mmCIF file of C-alpha atoms in Angstrom:
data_model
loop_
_atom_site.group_PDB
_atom_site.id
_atom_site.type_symbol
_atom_site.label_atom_id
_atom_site.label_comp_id
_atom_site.label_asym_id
_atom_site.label_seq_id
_atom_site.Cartn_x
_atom_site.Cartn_y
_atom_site.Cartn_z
ATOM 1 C CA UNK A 1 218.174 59.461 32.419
ATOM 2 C CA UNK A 2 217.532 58.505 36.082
ATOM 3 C CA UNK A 3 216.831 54.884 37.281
ATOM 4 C CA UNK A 4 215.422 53.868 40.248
ATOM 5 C CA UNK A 5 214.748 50.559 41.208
ATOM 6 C CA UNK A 6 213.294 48.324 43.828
ATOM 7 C CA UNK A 7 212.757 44.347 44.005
ATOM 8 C CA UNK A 8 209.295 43.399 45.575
ATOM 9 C CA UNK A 9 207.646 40.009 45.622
ATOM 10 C CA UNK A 10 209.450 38.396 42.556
ATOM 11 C CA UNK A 11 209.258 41.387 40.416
ATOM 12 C CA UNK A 12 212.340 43.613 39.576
ATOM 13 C CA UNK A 13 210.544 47.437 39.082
ATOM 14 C CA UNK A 14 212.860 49.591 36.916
ATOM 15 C CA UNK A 15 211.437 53.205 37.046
ATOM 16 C CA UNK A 16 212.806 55.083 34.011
ATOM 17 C CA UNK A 17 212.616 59.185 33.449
ATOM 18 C CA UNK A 18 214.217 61.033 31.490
ATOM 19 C CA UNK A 19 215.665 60.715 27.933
ATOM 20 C CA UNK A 20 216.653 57.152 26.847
ATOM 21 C CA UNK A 21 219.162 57.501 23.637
ATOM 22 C CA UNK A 22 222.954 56.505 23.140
ATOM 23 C CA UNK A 23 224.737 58.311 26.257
ATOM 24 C CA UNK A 24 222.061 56.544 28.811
ATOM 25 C CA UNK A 25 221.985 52.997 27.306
ATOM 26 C CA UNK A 26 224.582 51.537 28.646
ATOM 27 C CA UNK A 27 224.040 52.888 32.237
ATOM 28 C CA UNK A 28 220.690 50.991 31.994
ATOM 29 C CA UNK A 29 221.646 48.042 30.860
ATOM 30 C CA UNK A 30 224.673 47.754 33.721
ATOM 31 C CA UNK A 31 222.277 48.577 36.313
ATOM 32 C CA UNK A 32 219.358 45.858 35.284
ATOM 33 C CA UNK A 33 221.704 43.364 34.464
ATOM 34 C CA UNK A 34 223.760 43.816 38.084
ATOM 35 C CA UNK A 35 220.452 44.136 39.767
ATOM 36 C CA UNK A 36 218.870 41.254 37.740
ATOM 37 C CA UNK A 37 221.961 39.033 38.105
ATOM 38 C CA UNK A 38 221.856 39.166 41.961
ATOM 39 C CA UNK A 39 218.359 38.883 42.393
ATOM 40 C CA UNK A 40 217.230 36.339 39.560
ATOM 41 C CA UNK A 41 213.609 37.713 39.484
ATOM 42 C CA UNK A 42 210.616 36.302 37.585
ATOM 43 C CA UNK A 43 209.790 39.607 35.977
ATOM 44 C CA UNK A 44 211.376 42.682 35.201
ATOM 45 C CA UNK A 45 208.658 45.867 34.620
ATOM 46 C CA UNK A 46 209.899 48.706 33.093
ATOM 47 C CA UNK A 47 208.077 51.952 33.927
ATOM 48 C CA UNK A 48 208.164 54.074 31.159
ATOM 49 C CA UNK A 49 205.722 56.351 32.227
ATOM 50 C CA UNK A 50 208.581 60.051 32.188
ATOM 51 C CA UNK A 51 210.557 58.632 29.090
ATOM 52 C CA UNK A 52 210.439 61.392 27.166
ATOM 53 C CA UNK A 53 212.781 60.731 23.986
ATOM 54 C CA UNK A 54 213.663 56.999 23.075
ATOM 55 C CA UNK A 55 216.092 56.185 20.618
ATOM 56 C CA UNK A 56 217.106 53.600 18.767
ATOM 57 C CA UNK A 57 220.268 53.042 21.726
ATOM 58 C CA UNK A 58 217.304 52.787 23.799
ATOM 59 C CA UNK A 59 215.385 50.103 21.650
ATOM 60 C CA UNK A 60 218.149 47.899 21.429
ATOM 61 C CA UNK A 61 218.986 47.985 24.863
ATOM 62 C CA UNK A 62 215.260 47.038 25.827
ATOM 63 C CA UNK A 63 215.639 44.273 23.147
ATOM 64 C CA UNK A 64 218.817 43.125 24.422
ATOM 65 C CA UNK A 65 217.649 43.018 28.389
ATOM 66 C CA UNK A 66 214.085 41.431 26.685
ATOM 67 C CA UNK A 67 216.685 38.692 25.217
ATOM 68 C CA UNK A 68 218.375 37.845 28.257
ATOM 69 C CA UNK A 69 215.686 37.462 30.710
ATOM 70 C CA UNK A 70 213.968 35.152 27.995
ATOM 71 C CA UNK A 71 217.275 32.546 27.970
ATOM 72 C CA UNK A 72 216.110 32.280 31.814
ATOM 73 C CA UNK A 73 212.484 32.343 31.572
ATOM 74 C CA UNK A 74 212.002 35.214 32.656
ATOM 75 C CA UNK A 75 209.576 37.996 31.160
ATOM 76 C CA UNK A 76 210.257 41.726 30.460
ATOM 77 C CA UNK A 77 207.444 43.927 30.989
ATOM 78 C CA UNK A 78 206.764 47.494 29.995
ATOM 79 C CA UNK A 79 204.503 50.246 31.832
ATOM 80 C CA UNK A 80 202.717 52.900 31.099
ATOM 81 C CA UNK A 81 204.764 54.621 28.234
ATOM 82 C CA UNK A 82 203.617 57.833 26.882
ATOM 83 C CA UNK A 83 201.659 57.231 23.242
ATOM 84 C CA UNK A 84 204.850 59.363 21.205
ATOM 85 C CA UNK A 85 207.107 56.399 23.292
ATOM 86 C CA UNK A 86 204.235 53.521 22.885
ATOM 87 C CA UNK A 87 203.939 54.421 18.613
ATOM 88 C CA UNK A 88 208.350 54.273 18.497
ATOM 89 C CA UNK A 89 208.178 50.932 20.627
ATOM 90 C CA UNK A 90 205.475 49.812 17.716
ATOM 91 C CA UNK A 91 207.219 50.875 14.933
ATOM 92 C CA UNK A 92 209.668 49.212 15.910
ATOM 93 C CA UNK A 93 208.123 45.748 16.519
ATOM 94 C CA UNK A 94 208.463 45.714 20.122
ATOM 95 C CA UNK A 95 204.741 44.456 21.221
ATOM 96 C CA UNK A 96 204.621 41.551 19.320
ATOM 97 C CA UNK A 97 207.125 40.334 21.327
ATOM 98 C CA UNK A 98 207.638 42.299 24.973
ATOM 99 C CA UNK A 99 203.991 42.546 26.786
ATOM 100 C CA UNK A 100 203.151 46.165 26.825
ATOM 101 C CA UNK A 101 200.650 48.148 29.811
ATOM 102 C CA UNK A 102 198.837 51.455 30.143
ATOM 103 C CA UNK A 103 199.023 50.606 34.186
ATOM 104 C CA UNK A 104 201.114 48.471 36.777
ATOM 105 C CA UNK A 105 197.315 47.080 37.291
ATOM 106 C CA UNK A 106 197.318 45.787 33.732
ATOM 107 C CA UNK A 107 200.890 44.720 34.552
ATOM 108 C CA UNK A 108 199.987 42.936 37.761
ATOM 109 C CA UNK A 109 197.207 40.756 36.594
ATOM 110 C CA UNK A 110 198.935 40.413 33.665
ATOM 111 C CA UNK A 111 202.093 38.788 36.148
ATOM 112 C CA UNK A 112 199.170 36.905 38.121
ATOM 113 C CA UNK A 113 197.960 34.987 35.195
ATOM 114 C CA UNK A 114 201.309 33.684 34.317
ATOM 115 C CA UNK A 115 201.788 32.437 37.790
ATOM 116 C CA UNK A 116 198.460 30.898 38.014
ATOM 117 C CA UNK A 117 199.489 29.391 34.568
ATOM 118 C CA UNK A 118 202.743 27.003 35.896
#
């Protein structure tokens, strides 16, 4: 899996593609907790849009990230997954906790009505 990642007005953008399963799990959750940890960001979106297998490695380290950002009120976001990745992530329980987008435009307002909300 390849990560990119940017940090732009309080908002921690984790672009994803590739296959998330047991060998890239870790990898991700070193790089958004390093990146997280320096920066201390509101939000963290993850882009989901060219996952193209998700495993359960991959759940639980989207679980585990969606754990720690919520000790230090901060939200995990996810973006734009494919509908094979969106039906795993609700199988699996994951909207009724982690907000889930079709679009960063969904995600944005979504971000702006928090912040209005404080």
């Amino acid at each position: 899996m390849e990560i990119r990642t940017k940090v732009s007005q309080g908002i921690l953008h984790v672009y994803l593609n590739g296959e998330f399963d047991v060998q890239t799990a870790q990898l991700f959750k070193e790089v958004v907790d390093r990146i997280w940890q320096e920066e201390q960001t509101d939000f963290v979106f993850l882009y989901m849009q060219e996952i193209t297998f998700l495993d359960s490695s991959g759940l639980g380290a989207i679980l585990g990230r969606y754990r720690n950002l919520f000790q230090h009120n901060a939200e995990l976001v996810i973006v734009g997954p494919r509908p094979g990745i969106h039906s795993i992530m609700s199988m699996a329980g994951l909207q009724s906790i982690i907000s889930i987008f079709p679009s960063i435009e969904e995600s944005l307002e979504h971000v702006r009505g928090v912040r209005y909300a404080k």
